[in-house]
Tab-separated table of C-alpha atoms and ligand atoms in Angstrom:
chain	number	residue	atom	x	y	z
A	1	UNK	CA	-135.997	-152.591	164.404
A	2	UNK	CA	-138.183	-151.280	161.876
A	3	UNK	CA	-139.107	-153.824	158.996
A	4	UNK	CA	-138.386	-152.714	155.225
A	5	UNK	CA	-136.844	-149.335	155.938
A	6	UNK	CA	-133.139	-148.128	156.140
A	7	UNK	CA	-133.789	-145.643	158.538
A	8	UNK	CA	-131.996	-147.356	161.530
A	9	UNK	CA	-134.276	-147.437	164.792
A	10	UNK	CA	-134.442	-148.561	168.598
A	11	UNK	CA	-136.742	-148.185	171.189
A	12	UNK	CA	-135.227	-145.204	172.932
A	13	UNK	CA	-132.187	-143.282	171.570
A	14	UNK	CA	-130.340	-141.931	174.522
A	15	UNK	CA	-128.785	-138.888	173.724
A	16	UNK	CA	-125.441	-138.778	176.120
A	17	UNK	CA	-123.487	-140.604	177.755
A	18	UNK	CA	-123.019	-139.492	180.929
A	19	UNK	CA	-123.845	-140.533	184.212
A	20	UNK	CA	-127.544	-139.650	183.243
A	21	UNK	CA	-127.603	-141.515	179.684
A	22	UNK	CA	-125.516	-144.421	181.068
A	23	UNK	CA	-126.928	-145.424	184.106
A	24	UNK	CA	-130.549	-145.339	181.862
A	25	UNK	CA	-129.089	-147.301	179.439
A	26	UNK	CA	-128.222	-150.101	181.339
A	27	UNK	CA	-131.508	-149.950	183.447
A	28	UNK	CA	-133.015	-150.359	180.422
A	29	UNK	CA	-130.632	-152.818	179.037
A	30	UNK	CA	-131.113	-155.431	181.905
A	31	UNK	CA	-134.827	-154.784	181.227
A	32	UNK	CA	-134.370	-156.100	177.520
A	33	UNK	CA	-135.515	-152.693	176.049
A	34	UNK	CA	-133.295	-151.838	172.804
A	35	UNK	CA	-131.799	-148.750	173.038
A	36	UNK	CA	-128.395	-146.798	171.278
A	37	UNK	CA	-126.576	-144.336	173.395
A	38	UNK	CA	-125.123	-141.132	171.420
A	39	UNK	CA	-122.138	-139.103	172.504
A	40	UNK	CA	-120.817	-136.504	170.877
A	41	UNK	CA	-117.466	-137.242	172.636
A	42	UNK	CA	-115.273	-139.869	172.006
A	43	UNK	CA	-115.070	-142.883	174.509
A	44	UNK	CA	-111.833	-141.354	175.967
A	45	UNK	CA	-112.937	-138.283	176.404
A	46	UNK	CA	-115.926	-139.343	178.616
A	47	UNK	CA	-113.824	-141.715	180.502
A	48	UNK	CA	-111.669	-138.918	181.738
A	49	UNK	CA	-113.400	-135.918	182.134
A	50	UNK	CA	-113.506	-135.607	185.972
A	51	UNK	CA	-116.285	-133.982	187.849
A	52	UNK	CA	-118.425	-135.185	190.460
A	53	UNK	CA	-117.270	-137.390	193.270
A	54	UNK	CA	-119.508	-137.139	195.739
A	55	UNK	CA	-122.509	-140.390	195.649
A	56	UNK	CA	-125.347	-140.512	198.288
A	57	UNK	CA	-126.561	-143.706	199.519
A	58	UNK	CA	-129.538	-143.143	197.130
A	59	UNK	CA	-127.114	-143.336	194.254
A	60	UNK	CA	-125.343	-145.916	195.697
A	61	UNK	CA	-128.679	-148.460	195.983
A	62	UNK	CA	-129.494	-147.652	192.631
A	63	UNK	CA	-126.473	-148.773	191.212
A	64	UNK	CA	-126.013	-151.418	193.677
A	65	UNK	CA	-129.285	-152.599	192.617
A	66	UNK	CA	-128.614	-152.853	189.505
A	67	UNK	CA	-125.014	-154.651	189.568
A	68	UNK	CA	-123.364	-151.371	188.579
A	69	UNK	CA	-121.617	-151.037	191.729
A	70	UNK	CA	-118.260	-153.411	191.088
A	71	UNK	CA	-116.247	-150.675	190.828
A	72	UNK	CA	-117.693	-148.582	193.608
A	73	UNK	CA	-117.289	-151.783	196.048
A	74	UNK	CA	-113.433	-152.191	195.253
A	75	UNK	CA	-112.353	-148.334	195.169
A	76	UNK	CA	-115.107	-146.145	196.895
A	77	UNK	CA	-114.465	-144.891	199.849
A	78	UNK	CA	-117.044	-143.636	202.464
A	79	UNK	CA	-117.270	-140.636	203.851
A	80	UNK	CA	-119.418	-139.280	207.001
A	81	UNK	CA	-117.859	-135.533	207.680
A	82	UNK	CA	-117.481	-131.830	206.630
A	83	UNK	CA	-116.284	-128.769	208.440
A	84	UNK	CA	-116.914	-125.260	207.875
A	85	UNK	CA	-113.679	-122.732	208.928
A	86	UNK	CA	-114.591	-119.129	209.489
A	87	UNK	CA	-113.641	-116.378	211.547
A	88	UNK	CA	-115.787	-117.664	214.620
A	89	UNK	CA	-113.544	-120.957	214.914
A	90	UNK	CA	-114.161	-124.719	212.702
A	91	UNK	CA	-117.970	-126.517	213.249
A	92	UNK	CA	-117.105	-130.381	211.959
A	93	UNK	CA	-120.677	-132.448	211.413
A	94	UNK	CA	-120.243	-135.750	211.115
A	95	UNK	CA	-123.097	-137.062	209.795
A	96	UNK	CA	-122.681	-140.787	210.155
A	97	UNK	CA	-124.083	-139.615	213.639
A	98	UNK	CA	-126.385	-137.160	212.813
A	99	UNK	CA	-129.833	-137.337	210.717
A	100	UNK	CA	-130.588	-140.709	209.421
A	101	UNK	CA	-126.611	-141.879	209.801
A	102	UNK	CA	-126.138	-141.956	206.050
A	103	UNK	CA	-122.750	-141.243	204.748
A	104	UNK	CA	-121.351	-140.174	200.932
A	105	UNK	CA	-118.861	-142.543	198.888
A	106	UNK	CA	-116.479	-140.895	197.597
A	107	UNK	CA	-116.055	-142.050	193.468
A	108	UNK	CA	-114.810	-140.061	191.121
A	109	UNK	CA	-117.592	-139.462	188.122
A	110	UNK	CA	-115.125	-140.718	185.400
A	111	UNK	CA	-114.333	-143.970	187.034
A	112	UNK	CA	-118.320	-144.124	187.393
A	113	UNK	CA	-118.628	-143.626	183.668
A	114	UNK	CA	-115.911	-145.872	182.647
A	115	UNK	CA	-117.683	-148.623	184.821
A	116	UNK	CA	-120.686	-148.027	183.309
A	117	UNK	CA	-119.660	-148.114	179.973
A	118	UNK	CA	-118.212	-151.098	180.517
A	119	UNK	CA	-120.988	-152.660	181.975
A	120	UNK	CA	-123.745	-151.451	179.148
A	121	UNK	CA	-121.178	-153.024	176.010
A	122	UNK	CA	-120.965	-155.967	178.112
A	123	UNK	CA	-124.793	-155.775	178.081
A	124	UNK	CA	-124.953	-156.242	174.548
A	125	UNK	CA	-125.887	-152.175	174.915
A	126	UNK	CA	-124.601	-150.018	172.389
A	127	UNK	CA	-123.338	-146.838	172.268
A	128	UNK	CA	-122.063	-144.654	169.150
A	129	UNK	CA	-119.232	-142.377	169.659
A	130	UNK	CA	-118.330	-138.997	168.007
A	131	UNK	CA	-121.550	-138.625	167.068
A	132	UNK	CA	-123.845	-135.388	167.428
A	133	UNK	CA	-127.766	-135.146	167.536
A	134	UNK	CA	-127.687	-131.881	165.916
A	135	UNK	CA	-131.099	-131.740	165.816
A	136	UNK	CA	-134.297	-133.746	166.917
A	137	UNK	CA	-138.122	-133.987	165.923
A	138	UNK	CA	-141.334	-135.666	165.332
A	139	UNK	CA	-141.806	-135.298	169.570
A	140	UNK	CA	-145.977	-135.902	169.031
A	141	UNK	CA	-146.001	-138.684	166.391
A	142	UNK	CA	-144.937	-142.248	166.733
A	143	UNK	CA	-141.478	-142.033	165.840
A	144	UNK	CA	-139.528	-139.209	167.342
A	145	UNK	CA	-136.247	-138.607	165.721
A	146	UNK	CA	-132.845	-137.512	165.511
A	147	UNK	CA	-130.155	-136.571	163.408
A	148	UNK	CA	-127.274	-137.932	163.924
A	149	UNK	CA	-123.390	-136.761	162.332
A	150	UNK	CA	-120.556	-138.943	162.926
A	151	UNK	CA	-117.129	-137.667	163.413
A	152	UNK	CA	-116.389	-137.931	159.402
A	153	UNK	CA	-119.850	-135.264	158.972
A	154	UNK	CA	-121.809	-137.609	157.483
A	155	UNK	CA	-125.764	-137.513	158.549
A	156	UNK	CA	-128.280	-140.211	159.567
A	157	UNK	CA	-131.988	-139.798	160.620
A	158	UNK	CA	-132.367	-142.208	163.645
A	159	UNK	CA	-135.695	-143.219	164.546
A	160	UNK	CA	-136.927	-144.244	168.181
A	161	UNK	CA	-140.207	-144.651	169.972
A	162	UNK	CA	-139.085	-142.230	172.696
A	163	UNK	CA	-135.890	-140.269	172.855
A	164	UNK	CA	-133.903	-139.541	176.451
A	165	UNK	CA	-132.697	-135.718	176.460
A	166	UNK	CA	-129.786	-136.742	179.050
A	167	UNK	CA	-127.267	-134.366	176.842
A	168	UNK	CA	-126.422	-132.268	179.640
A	169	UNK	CA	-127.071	-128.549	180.607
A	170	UNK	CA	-125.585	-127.260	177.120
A	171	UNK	CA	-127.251	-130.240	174.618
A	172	UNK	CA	-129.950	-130.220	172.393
A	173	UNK	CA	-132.914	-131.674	174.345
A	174	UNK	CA	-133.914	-129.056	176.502
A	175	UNK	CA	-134.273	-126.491	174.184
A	176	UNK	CA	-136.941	-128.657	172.689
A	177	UNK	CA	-139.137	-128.534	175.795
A	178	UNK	CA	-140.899	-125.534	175.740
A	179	UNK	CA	-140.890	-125.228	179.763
A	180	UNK	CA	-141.267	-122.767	181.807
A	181	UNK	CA	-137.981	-122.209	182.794
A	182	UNK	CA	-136.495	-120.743	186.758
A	183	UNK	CA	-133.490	-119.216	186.107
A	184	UNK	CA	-130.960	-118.085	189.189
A	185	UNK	CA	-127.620	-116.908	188.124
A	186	UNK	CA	-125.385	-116.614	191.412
A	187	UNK	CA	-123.123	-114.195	190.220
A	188	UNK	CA	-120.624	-115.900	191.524
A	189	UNK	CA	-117.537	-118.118	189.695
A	190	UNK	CA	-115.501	-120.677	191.266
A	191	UNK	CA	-111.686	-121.685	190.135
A	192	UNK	CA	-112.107	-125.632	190.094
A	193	UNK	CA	-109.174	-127.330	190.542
A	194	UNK	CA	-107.485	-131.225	190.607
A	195	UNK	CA	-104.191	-131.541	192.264
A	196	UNK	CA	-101.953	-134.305	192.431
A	197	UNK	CA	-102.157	-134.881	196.671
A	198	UNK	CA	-103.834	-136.298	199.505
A	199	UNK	CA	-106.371	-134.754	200.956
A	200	UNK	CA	-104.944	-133.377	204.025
A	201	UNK	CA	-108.137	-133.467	206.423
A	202	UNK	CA	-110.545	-136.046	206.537
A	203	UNK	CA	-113.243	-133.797	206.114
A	204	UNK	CA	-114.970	-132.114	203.223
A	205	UNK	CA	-113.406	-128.345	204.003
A	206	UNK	CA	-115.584	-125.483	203.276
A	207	UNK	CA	-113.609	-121.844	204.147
A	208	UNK	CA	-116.404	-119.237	204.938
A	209	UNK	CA	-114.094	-116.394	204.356
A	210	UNK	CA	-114.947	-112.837	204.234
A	211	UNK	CA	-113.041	-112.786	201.076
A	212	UNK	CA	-114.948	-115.580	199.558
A	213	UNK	CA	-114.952	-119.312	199.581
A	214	UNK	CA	-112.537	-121.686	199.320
A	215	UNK	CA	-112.920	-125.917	199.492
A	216	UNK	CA	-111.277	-128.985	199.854
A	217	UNK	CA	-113.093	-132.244	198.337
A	218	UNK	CA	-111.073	-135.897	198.428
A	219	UNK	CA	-111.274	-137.519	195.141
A	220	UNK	CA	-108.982	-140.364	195.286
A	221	UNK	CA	-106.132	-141.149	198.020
A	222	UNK	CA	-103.404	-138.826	196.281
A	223	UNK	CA	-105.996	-136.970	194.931
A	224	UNK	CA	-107.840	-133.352	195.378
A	225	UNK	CA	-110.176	-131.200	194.477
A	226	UNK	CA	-109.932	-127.419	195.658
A	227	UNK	CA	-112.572	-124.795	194.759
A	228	UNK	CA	-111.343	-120.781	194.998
A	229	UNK	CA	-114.385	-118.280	194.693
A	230	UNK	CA	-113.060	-115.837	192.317
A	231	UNK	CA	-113.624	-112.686	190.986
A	232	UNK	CA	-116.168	-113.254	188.210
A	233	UNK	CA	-114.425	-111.429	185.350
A	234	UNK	CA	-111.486	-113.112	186.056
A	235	UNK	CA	-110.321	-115.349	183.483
A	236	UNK	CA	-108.035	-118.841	184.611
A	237	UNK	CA	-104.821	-117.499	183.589
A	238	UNK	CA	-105.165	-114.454	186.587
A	239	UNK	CA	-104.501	-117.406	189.034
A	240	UNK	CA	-101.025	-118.119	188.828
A	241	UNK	CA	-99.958	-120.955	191.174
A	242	UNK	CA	-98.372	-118.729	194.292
A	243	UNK	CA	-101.351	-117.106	194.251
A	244	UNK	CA	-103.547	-119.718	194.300
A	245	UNK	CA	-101.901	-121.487	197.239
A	246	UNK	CA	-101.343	-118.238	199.135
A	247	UNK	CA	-105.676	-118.016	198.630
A	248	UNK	CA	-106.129	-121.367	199.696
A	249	UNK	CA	-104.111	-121.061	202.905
A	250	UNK	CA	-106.008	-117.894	203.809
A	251	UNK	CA	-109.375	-119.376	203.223
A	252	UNK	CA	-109.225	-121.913	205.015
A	253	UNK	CA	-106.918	-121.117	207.765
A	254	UNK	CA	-103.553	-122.697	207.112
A	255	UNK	CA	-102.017	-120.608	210.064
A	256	UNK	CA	-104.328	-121.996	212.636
A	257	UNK	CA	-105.474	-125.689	211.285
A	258	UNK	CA	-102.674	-126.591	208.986
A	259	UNK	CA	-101.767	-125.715	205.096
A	260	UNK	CA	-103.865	-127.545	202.416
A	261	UNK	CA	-101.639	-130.549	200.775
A	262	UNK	CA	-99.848	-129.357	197.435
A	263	UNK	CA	-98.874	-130.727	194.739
A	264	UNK	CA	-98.628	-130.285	191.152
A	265	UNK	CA	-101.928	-129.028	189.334
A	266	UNK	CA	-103.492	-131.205	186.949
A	267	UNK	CA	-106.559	-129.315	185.596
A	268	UNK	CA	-107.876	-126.163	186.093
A	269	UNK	CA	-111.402	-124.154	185.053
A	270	UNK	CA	-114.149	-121.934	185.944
A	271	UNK	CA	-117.489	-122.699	187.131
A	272	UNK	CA	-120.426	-120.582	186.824
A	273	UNK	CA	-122.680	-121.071	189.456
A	274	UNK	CA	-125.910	-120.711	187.908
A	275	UNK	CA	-129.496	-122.882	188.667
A	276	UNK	CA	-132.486	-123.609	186.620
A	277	UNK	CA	-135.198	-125.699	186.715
A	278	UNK	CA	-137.467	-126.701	183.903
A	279	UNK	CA	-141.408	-127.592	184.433
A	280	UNK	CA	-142.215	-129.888	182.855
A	281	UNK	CA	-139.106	-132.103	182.369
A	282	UNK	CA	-140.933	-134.169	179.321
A	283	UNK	CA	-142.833	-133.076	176.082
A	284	UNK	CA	-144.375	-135.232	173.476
A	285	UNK	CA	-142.020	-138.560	173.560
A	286	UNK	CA	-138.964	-136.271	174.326
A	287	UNK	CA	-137.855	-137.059	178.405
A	288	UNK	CA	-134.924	-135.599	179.579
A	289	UNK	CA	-133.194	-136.554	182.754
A	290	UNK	CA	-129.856	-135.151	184.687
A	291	UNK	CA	-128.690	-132.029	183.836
A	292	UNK	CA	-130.247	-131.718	180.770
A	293	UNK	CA	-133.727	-130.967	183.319
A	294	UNK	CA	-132.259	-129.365	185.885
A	295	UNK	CA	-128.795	-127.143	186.292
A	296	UNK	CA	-127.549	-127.115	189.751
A	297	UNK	CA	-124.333	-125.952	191.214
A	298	UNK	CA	-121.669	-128.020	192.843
A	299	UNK	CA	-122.462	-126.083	195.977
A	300	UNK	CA	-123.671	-129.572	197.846
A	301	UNK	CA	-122.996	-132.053	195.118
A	302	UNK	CA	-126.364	-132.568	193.756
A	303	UNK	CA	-125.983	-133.096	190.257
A	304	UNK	CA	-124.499	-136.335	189.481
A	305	UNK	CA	-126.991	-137.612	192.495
A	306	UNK	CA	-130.110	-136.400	190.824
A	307	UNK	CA	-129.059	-137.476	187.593
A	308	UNK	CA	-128.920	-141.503	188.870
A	309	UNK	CA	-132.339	-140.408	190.621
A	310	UNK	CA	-133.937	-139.561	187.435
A	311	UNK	CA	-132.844	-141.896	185.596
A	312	UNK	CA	-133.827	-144.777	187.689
A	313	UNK	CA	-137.278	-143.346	187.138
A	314	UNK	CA	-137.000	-142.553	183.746
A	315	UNK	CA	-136.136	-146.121	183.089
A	316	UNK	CA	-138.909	-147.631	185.260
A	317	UNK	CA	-141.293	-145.722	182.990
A	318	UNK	CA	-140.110	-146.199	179.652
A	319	UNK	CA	-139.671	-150.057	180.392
A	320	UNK	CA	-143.415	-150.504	181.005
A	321	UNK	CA	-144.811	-148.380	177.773
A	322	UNK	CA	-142.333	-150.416	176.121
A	323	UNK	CA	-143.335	-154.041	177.125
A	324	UNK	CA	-146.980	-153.184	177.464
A	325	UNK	CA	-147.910	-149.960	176.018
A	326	UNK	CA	-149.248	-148.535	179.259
A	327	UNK	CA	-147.636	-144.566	179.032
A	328	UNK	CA	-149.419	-143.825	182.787
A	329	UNK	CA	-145.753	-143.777	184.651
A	330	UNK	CA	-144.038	-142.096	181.418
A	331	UNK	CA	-146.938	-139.324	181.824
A	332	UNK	CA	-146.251	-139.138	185.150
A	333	UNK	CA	-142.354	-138.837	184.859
A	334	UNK	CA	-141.722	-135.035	184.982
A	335	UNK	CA	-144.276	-134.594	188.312
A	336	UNK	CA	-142.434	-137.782	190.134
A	337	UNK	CA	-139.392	-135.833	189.554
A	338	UNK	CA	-140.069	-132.235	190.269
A	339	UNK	CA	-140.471	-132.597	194.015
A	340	UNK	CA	-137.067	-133.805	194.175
A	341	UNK	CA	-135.343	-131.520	191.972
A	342	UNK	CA	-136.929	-128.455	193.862
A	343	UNK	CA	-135.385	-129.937	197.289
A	344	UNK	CA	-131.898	-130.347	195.851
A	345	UNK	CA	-131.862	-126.953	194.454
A	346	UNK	CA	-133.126	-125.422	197.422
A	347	UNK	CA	-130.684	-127.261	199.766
A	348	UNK	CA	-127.956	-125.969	197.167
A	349	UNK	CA	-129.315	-122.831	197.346
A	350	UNK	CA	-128.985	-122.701	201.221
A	351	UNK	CA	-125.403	-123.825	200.436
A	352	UNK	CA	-124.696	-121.145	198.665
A	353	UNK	CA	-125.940	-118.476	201.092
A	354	UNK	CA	-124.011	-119.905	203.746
A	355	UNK	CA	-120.254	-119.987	201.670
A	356	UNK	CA	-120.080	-116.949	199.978
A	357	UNK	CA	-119.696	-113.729	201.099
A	358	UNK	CA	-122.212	-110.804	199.473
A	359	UNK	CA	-121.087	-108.476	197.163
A	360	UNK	CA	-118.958	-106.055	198.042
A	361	UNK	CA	-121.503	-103.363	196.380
A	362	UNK	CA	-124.646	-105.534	197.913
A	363	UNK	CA	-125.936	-102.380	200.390
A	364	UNK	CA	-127.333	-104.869	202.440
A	365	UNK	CA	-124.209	-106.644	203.087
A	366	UNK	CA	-123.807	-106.180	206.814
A	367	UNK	CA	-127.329	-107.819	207.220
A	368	UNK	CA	-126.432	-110.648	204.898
A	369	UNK	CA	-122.988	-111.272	207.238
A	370	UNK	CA	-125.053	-110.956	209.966
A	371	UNK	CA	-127.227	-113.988	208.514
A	372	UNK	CA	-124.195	-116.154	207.456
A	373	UNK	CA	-122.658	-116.041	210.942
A	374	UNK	CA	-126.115	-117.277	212.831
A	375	UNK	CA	-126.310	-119.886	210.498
A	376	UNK	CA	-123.103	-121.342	211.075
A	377	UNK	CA	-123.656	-120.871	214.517
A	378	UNK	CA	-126.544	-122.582	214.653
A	379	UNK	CA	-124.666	-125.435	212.937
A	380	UNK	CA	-122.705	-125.686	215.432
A	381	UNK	CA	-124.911	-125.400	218.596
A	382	UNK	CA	-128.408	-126.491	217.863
A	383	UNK	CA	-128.711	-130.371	217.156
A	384	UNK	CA	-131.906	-129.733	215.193
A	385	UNK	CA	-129.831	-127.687	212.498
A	386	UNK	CA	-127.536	-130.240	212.564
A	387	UNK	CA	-129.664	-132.662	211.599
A	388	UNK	CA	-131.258	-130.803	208.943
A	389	UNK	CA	-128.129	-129.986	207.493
A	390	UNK	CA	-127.582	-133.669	207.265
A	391	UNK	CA	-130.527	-134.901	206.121
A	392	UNK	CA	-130.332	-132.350	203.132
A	393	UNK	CA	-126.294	-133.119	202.672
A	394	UNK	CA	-126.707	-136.454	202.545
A	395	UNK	CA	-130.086	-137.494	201.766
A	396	UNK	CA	-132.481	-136.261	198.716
B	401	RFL	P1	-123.221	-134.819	181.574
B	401	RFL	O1	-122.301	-135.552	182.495
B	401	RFL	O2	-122.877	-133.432	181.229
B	401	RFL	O3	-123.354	-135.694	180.259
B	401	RFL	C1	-124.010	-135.212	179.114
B	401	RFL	C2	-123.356	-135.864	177.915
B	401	RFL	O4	-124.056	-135.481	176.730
B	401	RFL	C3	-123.107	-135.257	175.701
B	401	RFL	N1	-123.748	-134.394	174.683
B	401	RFL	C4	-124.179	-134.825	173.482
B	401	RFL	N2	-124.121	-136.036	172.905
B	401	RFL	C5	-124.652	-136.149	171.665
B	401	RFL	N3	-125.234	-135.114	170.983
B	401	RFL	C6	-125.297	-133.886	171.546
B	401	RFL	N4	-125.885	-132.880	170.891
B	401	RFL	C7	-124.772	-133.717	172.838
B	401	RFL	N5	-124.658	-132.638	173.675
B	401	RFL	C8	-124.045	-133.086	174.779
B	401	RFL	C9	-121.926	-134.636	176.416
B	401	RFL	O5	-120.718	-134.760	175.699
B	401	RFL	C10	-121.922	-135.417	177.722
B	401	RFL	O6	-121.089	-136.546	177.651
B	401	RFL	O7	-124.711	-134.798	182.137
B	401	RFL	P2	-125.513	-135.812	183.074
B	401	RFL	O8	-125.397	-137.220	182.567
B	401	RFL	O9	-126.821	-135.215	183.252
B	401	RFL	O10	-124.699	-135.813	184.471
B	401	RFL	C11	-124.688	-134.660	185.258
B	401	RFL	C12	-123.372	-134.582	186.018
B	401	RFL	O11	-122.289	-134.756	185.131
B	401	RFL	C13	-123.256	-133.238	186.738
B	401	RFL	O12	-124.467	-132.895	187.368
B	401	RFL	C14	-122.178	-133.282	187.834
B	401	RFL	O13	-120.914	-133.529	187.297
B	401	RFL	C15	-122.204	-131.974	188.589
B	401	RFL	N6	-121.111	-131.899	189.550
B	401	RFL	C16	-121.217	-132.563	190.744
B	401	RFL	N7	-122.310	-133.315	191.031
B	401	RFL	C17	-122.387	-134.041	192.171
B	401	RFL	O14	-123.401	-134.741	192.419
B	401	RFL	N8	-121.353	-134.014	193.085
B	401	RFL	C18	-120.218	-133.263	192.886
B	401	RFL	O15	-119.309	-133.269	193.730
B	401	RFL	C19	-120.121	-132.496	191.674
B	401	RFL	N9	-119.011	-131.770	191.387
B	401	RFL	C20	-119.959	-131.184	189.220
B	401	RFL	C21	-118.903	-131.141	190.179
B	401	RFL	C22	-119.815	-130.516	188.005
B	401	RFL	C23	-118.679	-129.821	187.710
B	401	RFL	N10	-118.611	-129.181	186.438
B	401	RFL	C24	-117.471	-128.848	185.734
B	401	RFL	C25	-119.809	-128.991	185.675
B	401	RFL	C26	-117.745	-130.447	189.894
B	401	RFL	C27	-117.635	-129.776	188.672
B	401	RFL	C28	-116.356	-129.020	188.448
């Protein structure tokens, strides 16, 4: 804390509180470096919003590491297999046997951020609520800033040494790196939905359907996630619920493997799948980690993972030019990260080749079939592909 001055101040201000802000602020927590988280949501909000469910073993070290794994030990569950349906039959990879013999657990992203929440207020860590950076400077002097509105509108000028951009693909942080920016937008939109059942396979279920993709993620034991490619000017309302059954059976083959589990739906929305990667990731005293560097789609469940990745790293750094001043690792952040970021998005981007269809106007569609078929037989014949596929599923 600053001496004789009412501007309040820590050593980083985290801006966000997701899985990116949180898992930094407790890194950096249990390293006794002061630091306030700031969410523009309120606590419930956070604590519900599901997303991600998918962790790699990666993820799972790092928080395991770190004792933030309490609630990942009592209700995650592992899981070693996908399968990808298509006209040419169902290839199943298990990948417990394949690659390196590393499996996923399986926790939702809101029980992660309830946990830890949890864990950083039990840290003495503290985290305001409600509260918006609305805008954020002083990036090349000694005490970067932000401003700061609670939920009532009134302002406050926070000081910090360094700040965390970890606000997300839509917050404030980025658009004060002036990156050079890659920019892929897919074109393509995916219905996301949560419904109340089972999983009905034990697999992750990926339909590679002429008519576009359709997916089956576990979440929790009663319940699912299902992902519809859909058209992208279509709005949520278009998909009324026969319709969206009928599309899932289709997809993914009810007549032949089995109908999808129903049951009543509890939230729908559209994703966009668009990617972009920022170079650097840092500028002036301004870091910013998980999505708020990098946006990725959902296409091999990258995002939460590389947010935990980042952050471990961002936390490593900022400890040591806190304690002793030395900036070499905190200069370093944004190239330790890169290489990793480029894998996951290229992995993702091989994803998304392989599930979707091309456009119907694309003239080079038949070659672009053509393409999608050897690749899923490949998968399914040569153990080389295989084990690339699980290596990059699994692993990064
Ligand atoms: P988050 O989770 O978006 O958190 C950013 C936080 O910043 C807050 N915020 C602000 N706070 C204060 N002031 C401001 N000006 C602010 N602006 C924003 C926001 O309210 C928010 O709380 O980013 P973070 O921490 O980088 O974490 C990234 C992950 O959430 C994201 O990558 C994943 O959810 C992506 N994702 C998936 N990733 C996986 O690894 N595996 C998956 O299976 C997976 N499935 C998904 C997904 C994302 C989805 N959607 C909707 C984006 C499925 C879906 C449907």
């Amino acid at each position: 804390m600053p001496v004789g001055t009412n501007i309040p101040a820590t050593a980083v201000l985290v801006l966000g509180a997701g899985p990116a802000g949180l898992v930094l602020a407790n890194l950096l927590c249990a390293a006794g470096v002061d630091c306030v988280v700031v969410e523009r949501r309120g606590r419930a909000h956070v604590e519900q919003r599901a997303r991600a469910g998918f962790l790699s073993p990666d993820s799972v070290d790092v928080l395991r590491a770190h004792g933030l794994d309490h609630g990942l030990r009592h209700a995650g569950r592992t899981h070693d297999r996908c399968e990808f349906r298509s006209a040419a039959g169902r290839v199943e990879l298990r990948y417990s046997e394949l690659g390196r013999g590393r499996v996923h657990t399986v926790y939702p992203q809101q029980l992660l951020v309830t946990d830890l929440i949890a864990e950083l207020l039990r840290r003495g860590g503290r985290i305001l609520f409600d509260t918006t950076a609305t805008a954020i400077g002083g990036l090349h002097e000694e005490r970067p800033w932000a401003l700061l509105r609670d939920a009532r509108g009134a302002e406050t000028r926070y000081e910090a040494r360094y700040l965390a951009g970890c606000d997300g693909a839509r917050g404030i942080a980025r658009s004060a790196v002036p990156a050079a920016t890659a920019v892929r937008d897919h074109g393509i939109t995916w219905l996301a939905l949560l419904v109340q059942a089972p999983p009905t396979s034990h697999s992750v279920l990926y339909g590679v359907h002429g008519d576009g993709f359709a997916g089956q993620m576990p979440r929790s034991p009663d319940v699912t996630r299902y992902y519809l490619q859909c058209d992208p000017a279509a709005g949520v309302d278009d998909w009324d619920e026969q319709r969206i059954w009928a599309e899932l059976d289709r997809r993914l083959d009810a007549p032949r493997y089995g109908a999808p589990a129903r049951g009543p739906i509890l939230e729908r929305g559209l994703v966009r799948l668009r990617s972009e990667i920022l170079d650097p990731i840092q500028h002036g005293r301004l870091l910013l980690a998980g999505d708020a560097a990098t946006s990725i789609s959902p296409s091999a469940a990258k995002g939460a993972n590389l947010a935990i990745a980042e952050a471990r790293l961002l936390a490593r750094a900022l400890t040591t030019a806190v304690h002793t001043g030395d900036e070499t690792a905190l200069h370093r952040y944004s190239a330790d990260c890169l290489p990793l970021i480029r894998r996951a998005q290229e992995f993702s981007h091989w994803m998304i080749d392989l599930l979707h269809p091309p456009a119907p106007d694309d003239p080079e569609a038949a070659y672009q079939r053509m393409l999608r078929s050897a690749r899923l037989h490949s998968l399914a014949t040569s153990e080389s592909h295989r084990h690339f596929f699980a290596d990059n599923y699994v692993g990064i």
